[in-house]
PDB file of C-alpha atoms in Angstrom:
ATOM      1  CA  MET A 375      92.989 119.742 103.726  1.00 32.00           C
ATOM      2  CA  THR A 376      89.528 118.967 102.455  1.00 37.00           C
ATOM      3  CA  ALA A 377      87.313 116.166 103.732  1.00 40.00           C
ATOM      4  CA  ASP A 378      86.587 113.367 101.302  1.00 45.00           C
ATOM      5  CA  LEU A 379      84.011 111.049 102.812  1.00 41.00           C
ATOM      6  CA  ASP A 380      84.332 108.338 100.189  1.00 54.00           C
ATOM      7  CA  LEU A 381      87.920 107.552 101.159  1.00 75.00           C
ATOM      8  CA  LEU A 382      88.750 104.901 103.736  1.00 88.00           C
ATOM      9  CA  ASP A 383      89.930 105.459 107.287  1.00 91.00           C
ATOM     10  CA  GLY A 384      93.607 106.412 107.204  1.00 94.00           C
ATOM     11  CA  VAL A 385      93.569 107.756 103.640  1.00 96.00           C
ATOM     12  CA  GLU A 386      92.838 111.420 103.004  1.00 94.00           C
ATOM     13  CA  ARG A 387      93.227 114.069 100.378  1.00 94.00           C
ATOM     14  CA  ARG A 388      95.762 116.570 101.714  1.00 95.00           C
ATOM     15  CA  SER A 389      97.117 119.772 100.255  1.00 95.00           C
ATOM     16  CA  PHE A 390     100.695 119.598  98.954  1.00 95.00           C
ATOM     17  CA  ASP A 391     101.998 122.732  97.219  1.00 90.00           C
ATOM     18  CA  GLY A 392      98.439 123.881  96.654  1.00 92.00           C
ATOM     19  CA  ASN A 393      97.274 120.612  95.097  1.00 93.00           C
ATOM     20  CA  GLU A 394      94.989 118.047  96.706  1.00 94.00           C
ATOM     21  CA  ARG A 395      96.759 114.681  96.730  1.00 95.00           C
ATOM     22  CA  LEU A 396      95.922 111.244  98.036  1.00 96.00           C
ATOM     23  CA  ALA A 397      97.926 110.631 101.216  1.00 97.00           C
ATOM     24  CA  THR A 398      98.515 108.245 104.110  1.00 97.00           C
ATOM     25  CA  ARG A 399     100.156 108.882 107.460  1.00 96.00           C
ATOM     26  CA  GLY A 400     103.511 107.121 107.842  1.00 96.00           C
ATOM     27  CA  GLU A 401     107.243 107.150 107.263  1.00 96.00           C
ATOM     28  CA  PRO A 402     108.247 108.148 103.694  1.00 97.00           C
ATOM     29  CA  VAL A 403     109.575 105.364 101.482  1.00 97.00           C
ATOM     30  CA  TYR A 404     110.326 106.507  97.915  1.00 95.00           C
ATOM     31  CA  GLY A 405     111.065 110.228  98.167  1.00 95.00           C
ATOM     32  CA  GLU A 406     107.409 111.205  98.066  1.00 97.00           C
ATOM     33  CA  PRO A 407     106.378 114.644  99.384  1.00 96.00           C
ATOM     34  CA  THR A 408     105.416 114.758 103.062  1.00 97.00           C
ATOM     35  CA  LYS A 409     103.672 117.279 105.280  1.00 96.00           C
ATOM     36  CA  ASP A 410     102.604 117.120 108.932  1.00 95.00           C
ATOM     37  CA  GLY A 411     103.196 113.364 109.065  1.00 95.00           C
ATOM     38  CA  TRP A 412     101.239 112.680 105.868  1.00 97.00           C
ATOM     39  CA  ARG A 413     102.883 111.285 102.723  1.00 97.00           C
ATOM     40  CA  VAL A 414     101.670 111.592  99.153  1.00 98.00           C
ATOM     41  CA  TRP A 415     100.344 108.382  97.665  1.00 98.00           C
ATOM     42  CA  ASP A 416     101.473 108.769  94.067  1.00 97.00           C
ATOM     43  CA  ALA A 417      98.879 107.104  91.828  1.00 97.00           C
ATOM     44  CA  GLY A 418     101.386 107.183  88.974  1.00 97.00           C
ATOM     45  CA  ARG A 419     103.557 104.760  90.938  1.00 97.00           C
ATOM     46  CA  SER A 420     100.781 102.674  92.490  1.00 98.00           C
ATOM     47  CA  LYS A 421      98.008 100.732  90.774  1.00 98.00           C
ATOM     48  CA  LEU A 422      95.945 100.581  93.967  1.00 98.00           C
ATOM     49  CA  GLY A 423      96.436 104.315  94.389  1.00 97.00           C
ATOM     50  CA  ALA A 424      95.167 104.751  90.838  1.00 98.00           C
ATOM     51  CA  MET A 425      92.110 102.625  91.633  1.00 97.00           C
ATOM     52  CA  LEU A 426      91.309 104.901  94.570  1.00 96.00           C
ATOM     53  CA  GLU A 427      91.923 108.057  92.532  1.00 95.00           C
ATOM     54  CA  LEU A 428      89.505 106.732  89.911  1.00 96.00           C
ATOM     55  CA  ARG A 429      86.887 106.186  92.634  1.00 95.00           C
ATOM     56  CA  MET A 430      86.645 102.433  92.338  1.00 96.00           C
ATOM     57  CA  GLU A 431      84.583 100.838  95.105  1.00 95.00           C
ATOM     58  CA  THR A 432      87.366  98.825  96.742  1.00 96.00           C
ATOM     59  CA  GLY A 433      85.383  97.926  99.853  1.00 95.00           C
ATOM     60  CA  LEU A 434      88.324  98.972 102.022  1.00 96.00           C
ATOM     61  CA  GLU A 435      87.528 100.800 105.248  1.00 95.00           C
ATOM     62  CA  GLY A 436      90.869 100.672 107.082  1.00 96.00           C
ATOM     63  CA  GLY A 437      92.178  98.107 109.560  1.00 97.00           C
ATOM     64  CA  GLU A 438      91.785  95.099 107.237  1.00 97.00           C
ATOM     65  CA  THR A 439      94.104  92.104 107.179  1.00 98.00           C
ATOM     66  CA  VAL A 440      95.770  92.186 103.758  1.00 98.00           C
ATOM     67  CA  LEU A 441      97.686  89.754 101.585  1.00 98.00           C
ATOM     68  CA  TYR A 442      99.676  91.782  99.061  1.00 98.00           C
ATOM     69  CA  LEU A 443     100.963  89.857  96.050  1.00 98.00           C
ATOM     70  CA  GLY A 444     103.770  91.480  94.087  1.00 98.00           C
ATOM     71  CA  ALA A 445     105.054  93.835  96.769  1.00 98.00           C
ATOM     72  CA  ALA A 446     108.327  94.680  94.953  1.00 97.00           C
ATOM     73  CA  SER A 447     110.363  97.160  97.007  1.00 97.00           C
ATOM     74  CA  GLY A 448     107.379  98.390  98.988  1.00 98.00           C
ATOM     75  CA  THR A 449     106.040 101.488  97.228  1.00 97.00           C
ATOM     76  CA  THR A 450     102.340 100.607  97.414  1.00 98.00           C
ATOM     77  CA  VAL A 451     102.362  98.076 100.221  1.00 98.00           C
ATOM     78  CA  SER A 452     103.897 100.695 102.517  1.00 98.00           C
ATOM     79  CA  HIS A 453     100.796 102.845 102.006  1.00 98.00           C
ATOM     80  CA  VAL A 454      98.568  99.819 102.520  1.00 98.00           C
ATOM     81  CA  ALA A 455     100.290  99.030 105.810  1.00 98.00           C
ATOM     82  CA  ASP A 456      99.797 102.658 106.883  1.00 98.00           C
ATOM     83  CA  PHE A 457      96.014 102.158 107.074  1.00 97.00           C
ATOM     84  CA  SER A 458      95.606  98.377 107.404  1.00 98.00           C
ATOM     85  CA  GLY A 459      96.015  95.736 110.058  1.00 98.00           C
ATOM     86  CA  PRO A 460      98.412  92.811 109.510  1.00 98.00           C
ATOM     87  CA  THR A 461      99.814  93.091 105.972  1.00 98.00           C
ATOM     88  CA  TYR A 462     101.599  90.149 104.387  1.00 98.00           C
ATOM     89  CA  ALA A 463     103.819  91.271 101.509  1.00 98.00           C
ATOM     90  CA  VAL A 464     104.828  88.573  99.003  1.00 98.00           C
ATOM     91  CA  GLU A 465     107.698  89.243  96.592  1.00 98.00           C
ATOM     92  CA  PHE A 466     109.842  86.651  94.805  1.00 97.00           C
ATOM     93  CA  ALA A 467     112.879  88.748  93.783  1.00 97.00           C
ATOM     94  CA  PRO A 468     115.595  88.993  96.482  1.00 97.00           C
ATOM     95  CA  ARG A 469     116.833  92.492  95.575  1.00 96.00           C
ATOM     96  CA  PRO A 470     113.531  94.357  96.087  1.00 97.00           C
ATOM     97  CA  VAL A 471     112.833  92.272  99.191  1.00 97.00           C
ATOM     98  CA  ARG A 472     115.900  93.796 100.802  1.00 97.00           C
ATOM     99  CA  ASP A 473     114.296  97.217 100.315  1.00 97.00           C
ATOM    100  CA  LEU A 474     110.957  95.838 101.499  1.00 98.00           C
ATOM    101  CA  VAL A 475     112.534  94.657 104.748  1.00 98.00           C
ATOM    102  CA  GLY A 476     113.784  98.205 105.313  1.00 97.00           C
ATOM    103  CA  VAL A 477     110.296  99.572 104.728  1.00 97.00           C
ATOM    104  CA  ALA A 478     108.907  97.110 107.273  1.00 98.00           C
ATOM    105  CA  GLU A 479     111.295  98.287 109.989  1.00 97.00           C
ATOM    106  CA  ALA A 480     109.061 101.336 110.530  1.00 95.00           C
ATOM    107  CA  ARG A 481     105.830  99.304 110.280  1.00 98.00           C
ATOM    108  CA  ASP A 482     105.251  96.606 112.878  1.00 97.00           C
ATOM    109  CA  ASN A 483     102.230  95.294 110.951  1.00 98.00           C
ATOM    110  CA  LEU A 484     104.105  94.705 107.666  1.00 98.00           C
ATOM    111  CA  PHE A 485     105.507  91.211 107.133  1.00 98.00           C
ATOM    112  CA  PRO A 486     107.797  90.748 104.081  1.00 98.00           C
ATOM    113  CA  LEU A 487     107.815  87.260 102.542  1.00 98.00           C
ATOM    114  CA  LEU A 488     110.443  86.194 100.008  1.00 98.00           C
ATOM    115  CA  LYS A 489     108.057  83.862  98.206  1.00 98.00           C
ATOM    116  CA  ASP A 490     106.533  83.317  94.763  1.00 98.00           C
ATOM    117  CA  ALA A 491     102.844  84.304  94.502  1.00 98.00           C
ATOM    118  CA  ARG A 492     102.422  81.468  91.981  1.00 97.00           C
ATOM    119  CA  ASP A 493     103.152  78.997  94.806  1.00 98.00           C
ATOM    120  CA  PRO A 494     100.833  79.887  97.713  1.00 98.00           C
ATOM    121  CA  ALA A 495     101.625  76.600  99.469  1.00 97.00           C
ATOM    122  CA  SER A 496     105.083  78.032 100.219  1.00 98.00           C
ATOM    123  CA  TYR A 497     103.622  80.689 102.525  1.00 98.00           C
ATOM    124  CA  ALA A 498     100.368  79.081 103.643  1.00 97.00           C
ATOM    125  CA  HIS A 499     101.963  78.293 107.021  1.00 96.00           C
ATOM    126  CA  VAL A 500     102.623  82.017 107.586  1.00 96.00           C
ATOM    127  CA  VAL A 501      99.623  83.867 106.159  1.00 97.00           C
ATOM    128  CA  GLU A 502      96.521  83.638 108.308  1.00 86.00           C
ATOM    129  CA  SER A 503      93.380  82.292 106.714  1.00 88.00           C
ATOM    130  CA  ASP A 504      90.365  84.512 106.045  1.00 95.00           C
ATOM    131  CA  VAL A 505      92.244  87.681 105.137  1.00 98.00           C
ATOM    132  CA  ASP A 506      89.960  90.613 104.384  1.00 98.00           C
ATOM    133  CA  CYS A 507      91.656  91.659 101.190  1.00 98.00           C
ATOM    134  CA  ILE A 508      94.059  90.416  98.543  1.00 98.00           C
ATOM    135  CA  VAL A 509      95.820  93.200  96.670  1.00 98.00           C
ATOM    136  CA  MET A 510      97.506  91.865  93.559  1.00 98.00           C
ATOM    137  CA  ASP A 511     100.017  93.557  91.260  1.00 98.00           C
ATOM    138  CA  VAL A 512     101.961  90.681  89.734  1.00 97.00           C
ATOM    139  CA  ALA A 513     103.429  91.378  86.305  1.00 91.00           C
ATOM    140  CA  THR A 514     103.592  87.843  84.955  1.00 94.00           C
ATOM    141  CA  ARG A 515     101.837  85.663  82.433  1.00 95.00           C
ATOM    142  CA  GLY A 516      98.908  83.880  84.027  1.00 97.00           C
ATOM    143  CA  GLN A 517      97.782  86.667  86.355  1.00 98.00           C
ATOM    144  CA  ALA A 518      94.291  85.188  86.729  1.00 98.00           C
ATOM    145  CA  ASP A 519      95.791  81.833  87.680  1.00 98.00           C
ATOM    146  CA  VAL A 520      97.776  83.506  90.469  1.00 98.00           C
ATOM    147  CA  ALA A 521      94.620  85.157  91.785  1.00 98.00           C
ATOM    148  CA  ASN A 522      92.699  81.884  91.635  1.00 98.00           C
ATOM    149  CA  ARG A 523      95.437  79.991  93.486  1.00 98.00           C
ATOM    150  CA  ASN A 524      95.447  82.555  96.296  1.00 98.00           C
ATOM    151  CA  ARG A 525      91.659  82.527  96.677  1.00 98.00           C
ATOM    152  CA  GLN A 526      92.170  80.046  99.543  1.00 97.00           C
ATOM    153  CA  PHE A 527      93.354  82.836 101.849  1.00 98.00           C
ATOM    154  CA  LEU A 528      90.417  85.182 101.289  1.00 98.00           C
ATOM    155  CA  ALA A 529      87.474  85.422 103.661  1.00 97.00           C
ATOM    156  CA  ASP A 530      84.073  84.695 102.167  1.00 96.00           C
ATOM    157  CA  ASP A 531      83.150  88.376 102.397  1.00 96.00           C
ATOM    158  CA  GLY A 532      86.636  89.586 101.390  1.00 98.00           C
ATOM    159  CA  ARG A 533      87.772  91.451  98.308  1.00 98.00           C
ATOM    160  CA  LEU A 534      90.277  90.914  95.539  1.00 98.00           C
ATOM    161  CA  LEU A 535      91.777  94.196  94.313  1.00 98.00           C
ATOM    162  CA  MET A 536      93.772  93.350  91.222  1.00 98.00           C
ATOM    163  CA  ALA A 537      95.678  95.310  88.594  1.00 98.00           C
ATOM    164  CA  VAL A 538      96.102  93.399  85.333  1.00 98.00           C
ATOM    165  CA  LYS A 539      99.023  94.369  83.105  1.00 98.00           C
ATOM    166  CA  ALA A 540      98.078  93.424  79.550  1.00 98.00           C
ATOM    167  CA  ARG A 541     101.647  93.420  78.227  1.00 96.00           C
ATOM    168  CA  SER A 542     102.692  90.840  80.804  1.00 97.00           C
ATOM    169  CA  GLU A 543     100.155  88.414  79.362  1.00 97.00           C
ATOM    170  CA  ASP A 544     100.802  89.000  75.663  1.00 96.00           C
ATOM    171  CA  VAL A 545     102.763  91.948  74.331  1.00 94.00           C
ATOM    172  CA  THR A 546     101.269  91.508  70.840  1.00 95.00           C
ATOM    173  CA  ALA A 547      97.592  91.120  71.771  1.00 96.00           C
ATOM    174  CA  ASP A 548      94.970  93.847  71.994  1.00 97.00           C
ATOM    175  CA  PRO A 549      94.718  94.786  75.687  1.00 97.00           C
ATOM    176  CA  ASP A 550      90.923  94.554  75.626  1.00 97.00           C
ATOM    177  CA  ASP A 551      91.178  90.931  74.466  1.00 98.00           C
ATOM    178  CA  VAL A 552      93.680  90.196  77.222  1.00 98.00           C
ATOM    179  CA  PHE A 553      91.430  91.730  79.849  1.00 98.00           C
ATOM    180  CA  ASP A 554      88.453  89.708  78.619  1.00 98.00           C
ATOM    181  CA  ASP A 555      90.470  86.491  78.886  1.00 98.00           C
ATOM    182  CA  VAL A 556      91.624  87.345  82.414  1.00 98.00           C
ATOM    183  CA  LEU A 557      88.091  88.144  83.529  1.00 98.00           C
ATOM    184  CA  ASP A 558      86.815  84.900  82.056  1.00 98.00           C
ATOM    185  CA  SER A 559      89.481  82.963  83.964  1.00 98.00           C
ATOM    186  CA  LEU A 560      88.758  84.747  87.232  1.00 98.00           C
ATOM    187  CA  GLU A 561      85.104  83.793  87.109  1.00 96.00           C
ATOM    188  CA  SER A 562      85.924  80.263  88.261  1.00 94.00           C
ATOM    189  CA  SER A 563      86.739  81.665  91.714  1.00 97.00           C
ATOM    190  CA  TYR A 564      85.404  85.219  91.876  1.00 98.00           C
ATOM    191  CA  GLU A 565      82.395  87.363  91.181  1.00 98.00           C
ATOM    192  CA  ILE A 566      83.528  90.493  89.338  1.00 98.00           C
ATOM    193  CA  LEU A 567      82.091  93.605  90.986  1.00 98.00           C
ATOM    194  CA  GLU A 568      83.814  96.400  89.054  1.00 98.00           C
ATOM    195  CA  THR A 569      86.417  96.981  86.361  1.00 98.00           C
ATOM    196  CA  THR A 570      88.077 100.240  85.317  1.00 98.00           C
ATOM    197  CA  ARG A 571      90.876 100.978  82.893  1.00 98.00           C
ATOM    198  CA  LEU A 572      93.808 102.599  84.693  1.00 98.00           C
ATOM    199  CA  ASP A 573      95.293 104.240  81.581  1.00 98.00           C
ATOM    200  CA  ARG A 574      95.133 107.717  83.086  1.00 97.00           C
ATOM    201  CA  PHE A 575      97.943 106.559  85.389  1.00 98.00           C
ATOM    202  CA  HIS A 576      99.132 103.195  84.006  1.00 98.00           C
ATOM    203  CA  THR A 577      98.943 102.376  80.301  1.00 98.00           C
ATOM    204  CA  ASP A 578      97.248  99.096  79.334  1.00 98.00           C
ATOM    205  CA  HIS A 579      96.250  98.188  82.883  1.00 98.00           C
ATOM    206  CA  LEU A 580      92.840  97.145  84.181  1.00 98.00           C
ATOM    207  CA  GLY A 581      91.719  97.544  87.784  1.00 98.00           C
ATOM    208  CA  ILE A 582      89.434  94.805  89.069  1.00 98.00           C
ATOM    209  CA  VAL A 583      87.366  94.543  92.240  1.00 98.00           C
ATOM    210  CA  ALA A 584      85.975  91.077  92.917  1.00 98.00           C
ATOM    211  CA  ARG A 585      84.671  88.930  95.744  1.00 98.00           C
ATOM    212  CA  PRO A 586      85.038  85.178  96.175  1.00 98.00           C
ATOM    213  CA  LYS A 587      82.328  82.834  94.998  1.00 94.00           C
TER     214      LYS A 587
END
């Protein structure tokens, strides 16, 4: 294992089969390689993992309260819960939520919510206010609108970590045009701090770090 001081507490680069890989300490979820209690965080299966691999300044330090939008079956949010505090995982599709509930059984700080991220009022009574971070990976049209609607949960000094999937907005449009439109829409609620294309790991995706206005 080699030290990597720019990573957050609870996330390290560990050696797996002679290769340095991003890893968190926790129970395996999706058949990822494990060693000495550490599990590979596969950036090819995780947009947030890709953002960390590409050295984006997420502002995460470890221990944050997180609202995760678009949790699916728990691939990325399981890693997030490994290094975070309370982690609220919103997913609207019942089938992946069943898997997500299984993932949460080994993580007392992970709270699955069968809710629609486009309707934050439906879980406002559960999610605490002033969360430190919103992680968003929602493959739907109107991704900026979802982020803007959920701004209400974010602390004034919190961070939005968002992966925009261009093809979910408009499969025929140039991805750069889609990303520009999303960024323009976000600026009603957020100050954009950093953007990076995630194509090395996820084609036609943009990683965004922002803070609330």
